[in-house]
PDB file of C-alpha atoms in Angstrom:
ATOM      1  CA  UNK A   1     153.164  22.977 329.220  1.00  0.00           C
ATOM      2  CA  UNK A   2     151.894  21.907 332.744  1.00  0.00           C
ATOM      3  CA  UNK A   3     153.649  19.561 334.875  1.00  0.00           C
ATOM      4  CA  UNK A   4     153.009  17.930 338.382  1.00  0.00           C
ATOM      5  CA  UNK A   5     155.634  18.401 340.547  1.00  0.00           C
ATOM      6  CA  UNK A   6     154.658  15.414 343.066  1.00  0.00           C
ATOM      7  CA  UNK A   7     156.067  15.241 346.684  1.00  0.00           C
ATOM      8  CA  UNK A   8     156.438  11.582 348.012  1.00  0.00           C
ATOM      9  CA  UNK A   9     155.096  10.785 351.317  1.00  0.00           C
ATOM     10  CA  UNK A  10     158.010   9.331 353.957  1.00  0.00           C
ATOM     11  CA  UNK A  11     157.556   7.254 356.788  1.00  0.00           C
ATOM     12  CA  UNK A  12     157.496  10.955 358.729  1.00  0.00           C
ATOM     13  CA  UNK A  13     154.424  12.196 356.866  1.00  0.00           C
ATOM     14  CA  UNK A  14     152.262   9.328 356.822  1.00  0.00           C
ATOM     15  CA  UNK A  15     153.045   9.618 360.748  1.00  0.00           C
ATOM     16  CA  UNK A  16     151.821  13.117 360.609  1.00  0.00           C
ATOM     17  CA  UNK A  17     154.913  14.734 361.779  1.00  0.00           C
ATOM     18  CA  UNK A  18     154.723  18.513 360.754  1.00  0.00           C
ATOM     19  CA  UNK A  19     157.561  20.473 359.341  1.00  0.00           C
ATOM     20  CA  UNK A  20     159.779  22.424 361.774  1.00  0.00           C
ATOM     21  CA  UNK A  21     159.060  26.395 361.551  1.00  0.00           C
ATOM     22  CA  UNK A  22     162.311  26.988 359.186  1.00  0.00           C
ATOM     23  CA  UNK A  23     161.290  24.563 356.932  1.00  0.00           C
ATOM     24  CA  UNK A  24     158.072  25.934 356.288  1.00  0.00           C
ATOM     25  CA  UNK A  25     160.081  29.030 355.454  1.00  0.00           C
ATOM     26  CA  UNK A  26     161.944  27.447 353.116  1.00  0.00           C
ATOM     27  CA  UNK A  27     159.096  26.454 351.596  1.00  0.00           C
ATOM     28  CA  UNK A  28     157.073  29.406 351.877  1.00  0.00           C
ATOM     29  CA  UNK A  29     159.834  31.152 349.974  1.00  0.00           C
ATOM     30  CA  UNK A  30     160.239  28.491 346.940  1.00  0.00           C
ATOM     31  CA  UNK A  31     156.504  28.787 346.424  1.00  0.00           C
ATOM     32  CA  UNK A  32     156.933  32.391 346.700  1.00  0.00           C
ATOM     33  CA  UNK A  33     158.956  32.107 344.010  1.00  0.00           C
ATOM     34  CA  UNK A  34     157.269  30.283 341.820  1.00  0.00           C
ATOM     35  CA  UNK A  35     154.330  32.480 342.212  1.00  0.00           C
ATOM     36  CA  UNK A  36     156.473  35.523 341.374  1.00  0.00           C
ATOM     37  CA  UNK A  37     157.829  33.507 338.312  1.00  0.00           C
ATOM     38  CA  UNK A  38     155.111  33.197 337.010  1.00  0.00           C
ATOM     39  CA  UNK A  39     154.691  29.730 336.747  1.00  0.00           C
ATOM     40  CA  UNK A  40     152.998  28.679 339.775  1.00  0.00           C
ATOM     41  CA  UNK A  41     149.284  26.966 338.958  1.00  0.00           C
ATOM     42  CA  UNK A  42     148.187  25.053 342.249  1.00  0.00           C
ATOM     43  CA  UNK A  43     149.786  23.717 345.313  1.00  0.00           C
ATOM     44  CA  UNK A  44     149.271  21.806 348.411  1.00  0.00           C
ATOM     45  CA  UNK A  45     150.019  19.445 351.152  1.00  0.00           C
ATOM     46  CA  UNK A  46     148.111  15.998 351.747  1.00  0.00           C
ATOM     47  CA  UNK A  47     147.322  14.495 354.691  1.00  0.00           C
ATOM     48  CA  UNK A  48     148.540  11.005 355.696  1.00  0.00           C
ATOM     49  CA  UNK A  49     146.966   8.027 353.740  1.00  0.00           C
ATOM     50  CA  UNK A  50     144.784   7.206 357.357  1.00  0.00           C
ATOM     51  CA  UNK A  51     142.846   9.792 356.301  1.00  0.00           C
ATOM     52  CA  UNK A  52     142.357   8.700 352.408  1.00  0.00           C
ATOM     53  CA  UNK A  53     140.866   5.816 351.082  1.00  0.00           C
ATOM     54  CA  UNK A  54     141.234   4.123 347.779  1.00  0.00           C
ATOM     55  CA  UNK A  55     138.567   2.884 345.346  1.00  0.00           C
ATOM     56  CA  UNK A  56     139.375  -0.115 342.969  1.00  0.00           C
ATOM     57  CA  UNK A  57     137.785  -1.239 339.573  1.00  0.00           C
ATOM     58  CA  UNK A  58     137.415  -4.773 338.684  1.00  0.00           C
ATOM     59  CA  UNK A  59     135.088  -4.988 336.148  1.00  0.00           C
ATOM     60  CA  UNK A  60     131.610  -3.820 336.740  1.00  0.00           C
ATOM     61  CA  UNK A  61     132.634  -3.566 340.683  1.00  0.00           C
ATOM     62  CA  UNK A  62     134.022  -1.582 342.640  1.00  0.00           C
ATOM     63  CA  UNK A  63     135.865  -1.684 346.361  1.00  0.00           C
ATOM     64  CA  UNK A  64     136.550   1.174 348.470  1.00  0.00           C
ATOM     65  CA  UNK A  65     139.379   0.429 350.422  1.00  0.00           C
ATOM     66  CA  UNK A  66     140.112   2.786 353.758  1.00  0.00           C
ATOM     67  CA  UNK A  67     143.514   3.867 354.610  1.00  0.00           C
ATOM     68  CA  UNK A  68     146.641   4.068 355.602  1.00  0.00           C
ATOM     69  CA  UNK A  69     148.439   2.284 353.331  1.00  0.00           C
ATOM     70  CA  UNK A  70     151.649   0.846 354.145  1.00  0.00           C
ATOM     71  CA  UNK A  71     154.048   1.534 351.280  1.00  0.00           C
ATOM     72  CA  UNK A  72     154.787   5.440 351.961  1.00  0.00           C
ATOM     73  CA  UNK A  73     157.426   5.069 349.149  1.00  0.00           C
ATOM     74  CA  UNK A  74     154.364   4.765 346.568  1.00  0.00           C
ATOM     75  CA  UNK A  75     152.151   7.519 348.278  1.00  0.00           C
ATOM     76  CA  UNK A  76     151.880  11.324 347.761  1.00  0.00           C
ATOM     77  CA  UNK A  77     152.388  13.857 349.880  1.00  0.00           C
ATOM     78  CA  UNK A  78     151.629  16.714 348.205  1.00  0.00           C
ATOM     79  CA  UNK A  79     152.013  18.412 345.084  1.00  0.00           C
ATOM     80  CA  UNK A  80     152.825  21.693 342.943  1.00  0.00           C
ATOM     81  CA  UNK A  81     151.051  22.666 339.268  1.00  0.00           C
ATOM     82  CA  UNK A  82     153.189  24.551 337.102  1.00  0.00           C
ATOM     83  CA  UNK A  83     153.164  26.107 333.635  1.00  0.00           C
ATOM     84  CA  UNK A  84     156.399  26.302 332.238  1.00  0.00           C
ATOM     85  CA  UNK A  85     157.796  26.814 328.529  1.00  0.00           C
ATOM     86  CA  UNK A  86     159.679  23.211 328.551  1.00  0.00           C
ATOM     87  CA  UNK A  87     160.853  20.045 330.239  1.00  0.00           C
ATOM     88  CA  UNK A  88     164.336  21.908 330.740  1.00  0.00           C
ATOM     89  CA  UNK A  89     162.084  24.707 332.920  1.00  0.00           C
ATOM     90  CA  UNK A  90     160.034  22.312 334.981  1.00  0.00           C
ATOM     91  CA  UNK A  91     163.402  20.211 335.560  1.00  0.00           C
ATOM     92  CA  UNK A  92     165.158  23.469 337.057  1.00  0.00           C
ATOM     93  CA  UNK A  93     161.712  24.228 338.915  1.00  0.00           C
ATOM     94  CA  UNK A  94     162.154  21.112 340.741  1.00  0.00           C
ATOM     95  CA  UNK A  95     165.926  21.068 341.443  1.00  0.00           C
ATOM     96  CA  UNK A  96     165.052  24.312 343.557  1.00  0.00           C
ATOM     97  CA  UNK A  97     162.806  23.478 345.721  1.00  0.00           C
ATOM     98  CA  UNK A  98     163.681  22.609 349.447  1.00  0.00           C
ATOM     99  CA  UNK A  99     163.748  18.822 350.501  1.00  0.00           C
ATOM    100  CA  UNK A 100     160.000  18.452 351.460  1.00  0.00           C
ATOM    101  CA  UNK A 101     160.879  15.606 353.762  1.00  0.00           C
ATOM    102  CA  UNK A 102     159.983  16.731 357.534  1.00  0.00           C
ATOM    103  CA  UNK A 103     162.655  14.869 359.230  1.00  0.00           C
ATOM    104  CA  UNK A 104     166.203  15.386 358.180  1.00  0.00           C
ATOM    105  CA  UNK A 105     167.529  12.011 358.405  1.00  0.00           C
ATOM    106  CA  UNK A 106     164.858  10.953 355.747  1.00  0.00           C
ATOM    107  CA  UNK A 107     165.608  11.760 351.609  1.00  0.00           C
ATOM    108  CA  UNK A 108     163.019  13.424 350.461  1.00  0.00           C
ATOM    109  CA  UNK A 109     161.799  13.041 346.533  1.00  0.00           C
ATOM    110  CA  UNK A 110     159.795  14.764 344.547  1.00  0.00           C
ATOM    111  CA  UNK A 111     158.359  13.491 340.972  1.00  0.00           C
ATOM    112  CA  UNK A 112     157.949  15.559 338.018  1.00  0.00           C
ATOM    113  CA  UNK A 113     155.345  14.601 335.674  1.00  0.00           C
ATOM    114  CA  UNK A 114     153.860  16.719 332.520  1.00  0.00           C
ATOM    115  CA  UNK A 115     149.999  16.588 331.849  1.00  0.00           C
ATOM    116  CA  UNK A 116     148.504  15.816 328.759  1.00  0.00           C
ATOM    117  CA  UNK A 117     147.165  18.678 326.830  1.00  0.00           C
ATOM    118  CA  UNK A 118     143.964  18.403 324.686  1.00  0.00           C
ATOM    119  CA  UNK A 119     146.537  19.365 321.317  1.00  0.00           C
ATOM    120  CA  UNK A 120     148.725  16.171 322.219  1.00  0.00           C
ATOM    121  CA  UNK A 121     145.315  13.818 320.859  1.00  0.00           C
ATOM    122  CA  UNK A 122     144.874  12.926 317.446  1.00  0.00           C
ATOM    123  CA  UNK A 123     141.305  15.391 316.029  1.00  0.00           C
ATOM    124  CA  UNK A 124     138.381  13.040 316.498  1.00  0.00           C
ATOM    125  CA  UNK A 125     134.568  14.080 317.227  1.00  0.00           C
ATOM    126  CA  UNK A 126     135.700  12.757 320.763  1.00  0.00           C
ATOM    127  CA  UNK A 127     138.239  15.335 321.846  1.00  0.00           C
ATOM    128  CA  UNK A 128     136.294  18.101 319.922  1.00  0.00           C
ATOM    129  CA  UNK A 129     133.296  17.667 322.253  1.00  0.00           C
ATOM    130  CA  UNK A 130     135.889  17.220 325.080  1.00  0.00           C
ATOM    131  CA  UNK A 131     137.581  20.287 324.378  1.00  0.00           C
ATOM    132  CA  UNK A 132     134.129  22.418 323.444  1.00  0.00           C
ATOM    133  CA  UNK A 133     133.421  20.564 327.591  1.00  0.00           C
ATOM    134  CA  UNK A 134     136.597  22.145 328.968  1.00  0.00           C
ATOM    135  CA  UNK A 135     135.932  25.639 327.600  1.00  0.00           C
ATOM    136  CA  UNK A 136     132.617  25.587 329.250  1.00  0.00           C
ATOM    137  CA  UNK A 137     133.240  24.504 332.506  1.00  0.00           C
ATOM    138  CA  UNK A 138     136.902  25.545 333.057  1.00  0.00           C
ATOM    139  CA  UNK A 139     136.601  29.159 331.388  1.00  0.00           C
ATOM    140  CA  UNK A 140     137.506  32.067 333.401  1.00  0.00           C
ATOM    141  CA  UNK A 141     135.375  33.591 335.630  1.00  0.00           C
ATOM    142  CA  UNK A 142     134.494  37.156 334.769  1.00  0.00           C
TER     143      UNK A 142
END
């Protein structure tokens, strides 16, 4: 089962403030880990919502929106993918990794999230043709 392990942005990141160099190593080493484990899918950092933009749906319209955006509590910083055998897994996963908040006077949090899987739908003609879709543009590359 995959889960997103989702890093919250902080005042700090959407100001652009960069890790210190032992922090990075900290890092470096949990995703090490990860990778070593096994479990590791994806990763990455984001960069502050001034450089993002937001589009929004009402109705037929839609509204791009340019950032930053001022709630950091509700933005993302950054993010890990990564295939574990249970909730119980992805939960430890996340209780090791290093506080990815760049200043130390700010709490960092991370959210853990599991993705939906094409097995957890009900069989419809839908989700068959979505499935037979995956398998032909997500299939390994030989």
């Amino acid at each position: 089962m995959r889960y997103m392990m989702i890093v919250k942005a902080t005042p700090s990141s959407e100001k652009g403030v960069m890790p210190k160099e032992e922090d990075f190593a900290k890092m470096g080493a949990y995703n090490e880990e990860l990778a070593k484990a096994g479990v590791l899918v994806d990763l990455s950092g984001l960069q502050s919502s001034a450089h993002g933009m937001r589009i929004r749906f009402d109705g037929g319209k839609k509204t791009v929106v340019d950032g930053p955006f001022t709630e950091s509590k509700e933005l993302i910083a950054g993010y890990w993918i990564i295939d574990v055998k249970s909730p119980e897994e992805a939960r430890e996963w996340a209780l090791k990794a290093p506080n990815p908040s760049a200043n130390p006077n700010e709490p960092g949090e991370i959210e853990l999230r599991r993705f939906f899987e094409m097995e957890d739908f009900a069989p419809s003609p839908e989700i068959e043709k979505m499935k037979e879709r995956r398998d032909k543009f997500f299939a390994p590359k030989s």
